């Protein structure tokens, strides 16, 4: 596929608001040669890259680890890229997704975008173009942190460091507050115990004792923000983790 040359001559994200070293990309591609070449190229650009060979594996990795972006091939053995994408979006997972498609058909592209893809590339593509698209998605995917977060009648004011529900102030410990803010920042996604261990407890390895500590804090937080109010907001997703959402979407 040929593109206007100016697209390939974009400056290397001069105004980037992210550091590449911390950017984690999941590549879901079954063709070994292409996947190895892309992984190597992206790593040379400084990205951290994980590879999945099937849709199922990709889906599992997105659920169990943190990624900033996924490059998802449409034509995969078993579950197709479009099916994986559909299931992610249905479960409220908002990770930016760039689809790779071998078929240059309008129908396929429309289907991909309708299913919730953020962008797509038709194979074969030029590697610099992939990089430019990834940079654009990553810039888009890192919005400024809003100071006031709300869900239904639950409000977290990050500037005042306060939480209230239905106008009633809720007293949280520092850890409970961090936990709630993290759940808010990942609203629409399921937050795993691995993510909480790393990002809230700042521990490098997950272990049973920390799981118990997390569960105790979740239980306390749930009691404070849900008990006595109408509509449960903090939910446990069995075998996966926790999510903040309204009861009947
Ligand atoms: Ca393929």
Coordinates of C-alpha atoms and ligand atoms in Angstrom, one line a residue:
X1 CA 0.0 0.0 0.0
X2 CA 1.5 3.4 -0.9
X3 CA 1.0 6.5 1.2
X4 CA 1.8 10.1 0.5
X5 CA 5.5 10.5 1.4
X6 CA 4.8 13.2 4.0
X7 CA 3.1 10.6 6.2
X8 CA 6.3 8.7 6.4
X9 CA 8.3 11.8 7.1
X10 CA 6.5 12.7 10.3
X11 CA 9.0 13.9 13.0
X12 CA 9.5 11.2 15.6
X13 CA 6.7 12.3 17.9
X14 CA 8.6 15.5 18.9
X15 CA 5.8 16.6 21.2
X16 CA 5.2 13.1 22.7
X17 CA 3.6 13.1 26.1
X18 CA 4.7 9.5 26.8
X19 CA 8.0 7.8 27.1
X20 CA 8.3 4.9 24.7
X21 CA 10.2 2.7 27.2
X22 CA 7.1 2.4 29.3
X23 CA 4.8 1.7 26.4
X24 CA 3.6 -1.9 26.2
X25 CA 2.3 -3.2 22.9
X26 CA 0.6 -6.5 22.4
X27 CA 0.9 -8.0 18.9
X28 CA -1.6 -10.7 17.9
X29 CA -0.3 -12.2 14.7
X30 CA -0.1 -15.8 13.6
X31 CA 2.3 -15.5 10.7
X32 CA 5.7 -16.3 12.3
X33 CA 7.9 -14.3 9.9
X34 CA 5.7 -11.2 10.0
X35 CA 5.2 -11.4 13.8
X36 CA 9.0 -11.8 14.4
X37 CA 9.8 -8.9 12.1
X38 CA 7.3 -6.6 13.7
X39 CA 8.3 -7.5 17.2
X40 CA 12.0 -6.9 16.4
X41 CA 11.2 -3.6 14.6
X42 CA 9.0 -2.3 17.4
X43 CA 11.6 -3.3 20.1
X44 CA 14.2 -1.5 18.1
X45 CA 12.0 1.6 18.4
X46 CA 12.0 1.1 22.2
X47 CA 8.6 -0.4 22.7
X48 CA 8.0 -3.3 25.0
X49 CA 6.3 -6.0 22.9
X50 CA 4.5 -9.2 23.7
X51 CA 3.3 -11.5 21.0
X52 CA 0.3 -13.8 20.9
X53 CA -0.3 -16.3 18.1
X54 CA -4.0 -16.8 18.5
X55 CA -7.0 -14.7 19.3
X56 CA -7.6 -16.7 22.5
X57 CA -4.1 -16.1 23.7
X58 CA -4.3 -12.4 22.9
X59 CA -7.6 -12.1 24.7
X60 CA -6.1 -13.8 27.8
X61 CA -3.1 -11.5 27.8
X62 CA -5.1 -8.4 27.6
X63 CA -7.2 -9.6 30.5
X64 CA -4.3 -10.6 32.7
X65 CA -1.6 -7.9 31.9
X66 CA -1.5 -4.2 31.2
X67 CA -1.0 -3.0 27.6
X68 CA -1.2 0.5 26.2
X69 CA -2.1 -0.7 22.7
X70 CA -2.9 -3.9 20.8
X71 CA -2.1 -4.6 17.1
X72 CA -4.6 -7.2 16.1
X73 CA -4.5 -9.3 12.9
X74 CA -8.0 -10.0 11.6
X75 CA -7.2 -13.4 10.0
X76 CA -6.2 -15.6 12.9
X77 CA -6.7 -19.4 13.4
X78 CA -9.8 -20.1 15.5
X79 CA -11.3 -16.9 16.8
X80 CA -10.8 -14.1 14.3
X81 CA -9.4 -10.7 15.2
X82 CA -12.8 -9.1 14.8
X83 CA -14.4 -11.6 17.2
X84 CA -11.7 -10.9 19.8
X85 CA -12.2 -7.2 19.3
X86 CA -16.0 -7.5 19.6
X87 CA -15.6 -9.5 22.9
X88 CA -13.2 -7.0 24.4
X89 CA -15.5 -4.1 23.6
X90 CA -18.5 -5.9 24.9
X91 CA -16.7 -6.5 28.2
X92 CA -15.9 -2.8 28.4
X93 CA -12.1 -3.1 27.6
X94 CA -11.1 0.2 25.9
X95 CA -7.5 -0.6 25.0
X96 CA -6.6 1.2 21.7
X97 CA -6.7 -1.4 18.9
X98 CA -5.1 -1.2 15.5
X99 CA -6.4 -3.9 13.1
X100 CA -4.2 -5.5 10.5
X101 CA -6.2 -6.8 7.6
X102 CA -5.1 -8.7 4.5
X103 CA -8.3 -8.0 2.7
X104 CA -8.5 -4.5 1.2
X105 CA -12.3 -4.5 1.2
X106 CA -14.5 -1.6 2.3
X107 CA -16.8 -4.1 4.1
X108 CA -14.0 -5.4 6.2
X109 CA -12.8 -2.0 7.2
X110 CA -16.3 -0.8 8.1
X111 CA -16.9 -3.9 10.1
X112 CA -13.6 -3.4 12.0
X113 CA -14.4 0.2 12.9
X114 CA -18.0 -0.6 13.8
X115 CA -16.7 -3.3 16.1
X116 CA -14.6 -0.8 17.9
X117 CA -11.2 -0.7 16.2
X118 CA -9.4 2.7 16.6
X119 CA -7.6 2.3 13.3
X120 CA -6.6 -0.3 10.7
X121 CA -3.8 -1.0 8.3
X122 CA -4.2 -3.1 5.1
X123 CA -1.4 -5.7 4.5
X124 CA 1.2 -5.3 3.1
X125 CA 2.1 -2.0 4.7
X126 CA 5.2 0.0 5.2
X127 CA 6.7 -0.3 8.7
X128 CA 7.2 3.5 9.1
X129 CA 3.5 3.9 8.4
X130 CA 2.7 1.4 11.2
X131 CA 4.9 3.4 13.5
X132 CA 3.2 6.7 12.6
X133 CA -0.3 5.1 13.2
X134 CA 0.9 3.7 16.6
X135 CA 2.2 7.1 17.7
X136 CA -1.0 8.8 16.7
X137 CA -3.1 6.2 18.7
X138 CA -0.7 6.5 21.7
X139 CA -1.0 10.3 21.8
X140 CA -4.8 10.0 21.6
X141 CA -4.8 7.3 24.3
X142 CA -3.1 9.4 27.0
X143 CA -5.7 12.1 27.9
X144 CA -5.0 14.6 30.7
X145 CA -6.0 13.3 34.1
X146 CA -9.3 14.9 35.0
X147 CA -9.5 16.3 38.5
X148 CA -13.1 15.3 39.2
X149 CA -14.2 11.7 38.5
X150 CA -17.8 10.6 38.9
X151 CA -19.9 7.5 38.4
X152 CA -23.6 7.8 39.1
X153 CA -23.7 9.7 42.4
X154 CA -20.2 8.7 43.5
X155 CA -17.7 11.5 43.1
X156 CA -13.9 11.6 43.6
X157 CA -12.3 15.0 43.6
X158 CA -8.6 14.4 43.0
X159 CA -7.8 18.1 43.7
X160 CA -9.5 18.1 47.0
X161 CA -8.6 14.5 47.7
X162 CA -12.2 13.8 48.7
X163 CA -14.9 11.3 48.0
X164 CA -18.6 11.5 48.4
X165 CA -21.7 9.6 47.4
X166 CA -25.1 11.1 47.0
X167 CA -23.6 14.3 48.5
X168 CA -22.5 12.5 51.7
X169 CA -18.7 12.7 52.4
X170 CA -17.0 9.3 52.6
X171 CA -13.9 9.0 54.8
X172 CA -11.3 6.7 53.2
X173 CA -7.8 5.7 54.3
X174 CA -5.0 6.8 51.9
X175 CA -4.8 3.2 50.5
X176 CA -8.6 3.0 50.0
X177 CA -8.5 6.4 48.2
X178 CA -5.6 5.2 45.9
X179 CA -7.5 2.0 45.2
X180 CA -10.7 3.9 44.3
X181 CA -8.9 6.4 42.2
X182 CA -7.2 3.6 40.3
X183 CA -10.5 1.9 39.7
X184 CA -11.9 5.2 38.4
X185 CA -9.0 5.7 36.1
X186 CA -9.6 2.2 34.7
X187 CA -13.3 2.6 34.5
X188 CA -14.8 0.4 31.9
X189 CA -12.0 -2.2 32.3
X190 CA -11.6 -5.0 34.7
X191 CA -8.7 -4.3 37.1
X192 CA -6.8 -7.5 38.0
X193 CA -5.0 -8.3 41.3
X194 CA -1.8 -8.2 39.2
X195 CA -2.5 -4.6 38.2
X196 CA -3.3 -3.6 41.8
X197 CA -0.2 -5.3 43.1
X198 CA 2.0 -3.4 40.7
X199 CA 0.3 0.0 40.4
X200 CA -1.4 0.5 43.8
X201 CA 0.7 -1.5 46.2
X202 CA 3.9 -1.0 44.1
X203 CA 5.1 -4.5 44.7
X204 CA 7.1 -6.3 42.0
X205 CA 5.8 -9.8 42.6
X206 CA 2.3 -11.1 43.2
X207 CA 1.9 -13.4 46.1
X208 CA -0.9 -14.9 48.3
X209 CA -0.4 -12.5 51.2
X210 CA -0.8 -9.4 49.0
X211 CA -3.9 -11.0 47.4
X212 CA -5.4 -11.2 50.9
X213 CA -4.5 -7.6 51.6
X214 CA -6.1 -6.5 48.4
X215 CA -9.3 -8.5 49.1
X216 CA -9.5 -6.9 52.6
X217 CA -9.2 -3.4 51.2
X218 CA -11.7 -4.1 48.4
X219 CA -14.2 -5.4 51.0
X220 CA -13.7 -2.2 53.2
X221 CA -13.9 0.1 50.2
X222 CA -17.1 -1.7 49.0
X223 CA -18.7 -1.3 52.5
X224 CA -17.9 2.5 52.5
X225 CA -19.0 3.4 49.0
X226 CA -21.8 0.9 48.4
X227 CA -23.5 0.0 51.7
X228 CA -26.6 2.1 52.4
X229 CA -26.7 3.6 49.0
X230 CA -28.9 2.6 46.1
X231 CA -27.1 0.7 43.3
X232 CA -23.9 -1.3 43.7
X233 CA -20.8 0.3 42.0
X234 CA -17.9 -1.9 42.9
X235 CA -18.1 -5.3 41.4
X236 CA -16.1 -8.5 41.5
X237 CA -15.5 -10.2 38.2
X238 CA -14.9 -13.8 39.3
X239 CA -11.5 -15.1 38.4
X240 CA -10.5 -11.8 36.8
X241 CA -10.6 -8.9 39.2
X242 CA -12.7 -5.9 40.0
X243 CA -14.5 -3.2 38.1
X244 CA -16.3 0.1 38.8
X245 CA -19.6 0.4 37.0
X246 CA -23.3 1.1 37.5
X247 CA -25.4 -1.9 38.2
X248 CA -27.7 -1.9 35.2
X249 CA -26.0 -0.4 32.2
Ligands
LIG1 CA1 -3.0 -13.9 9.9

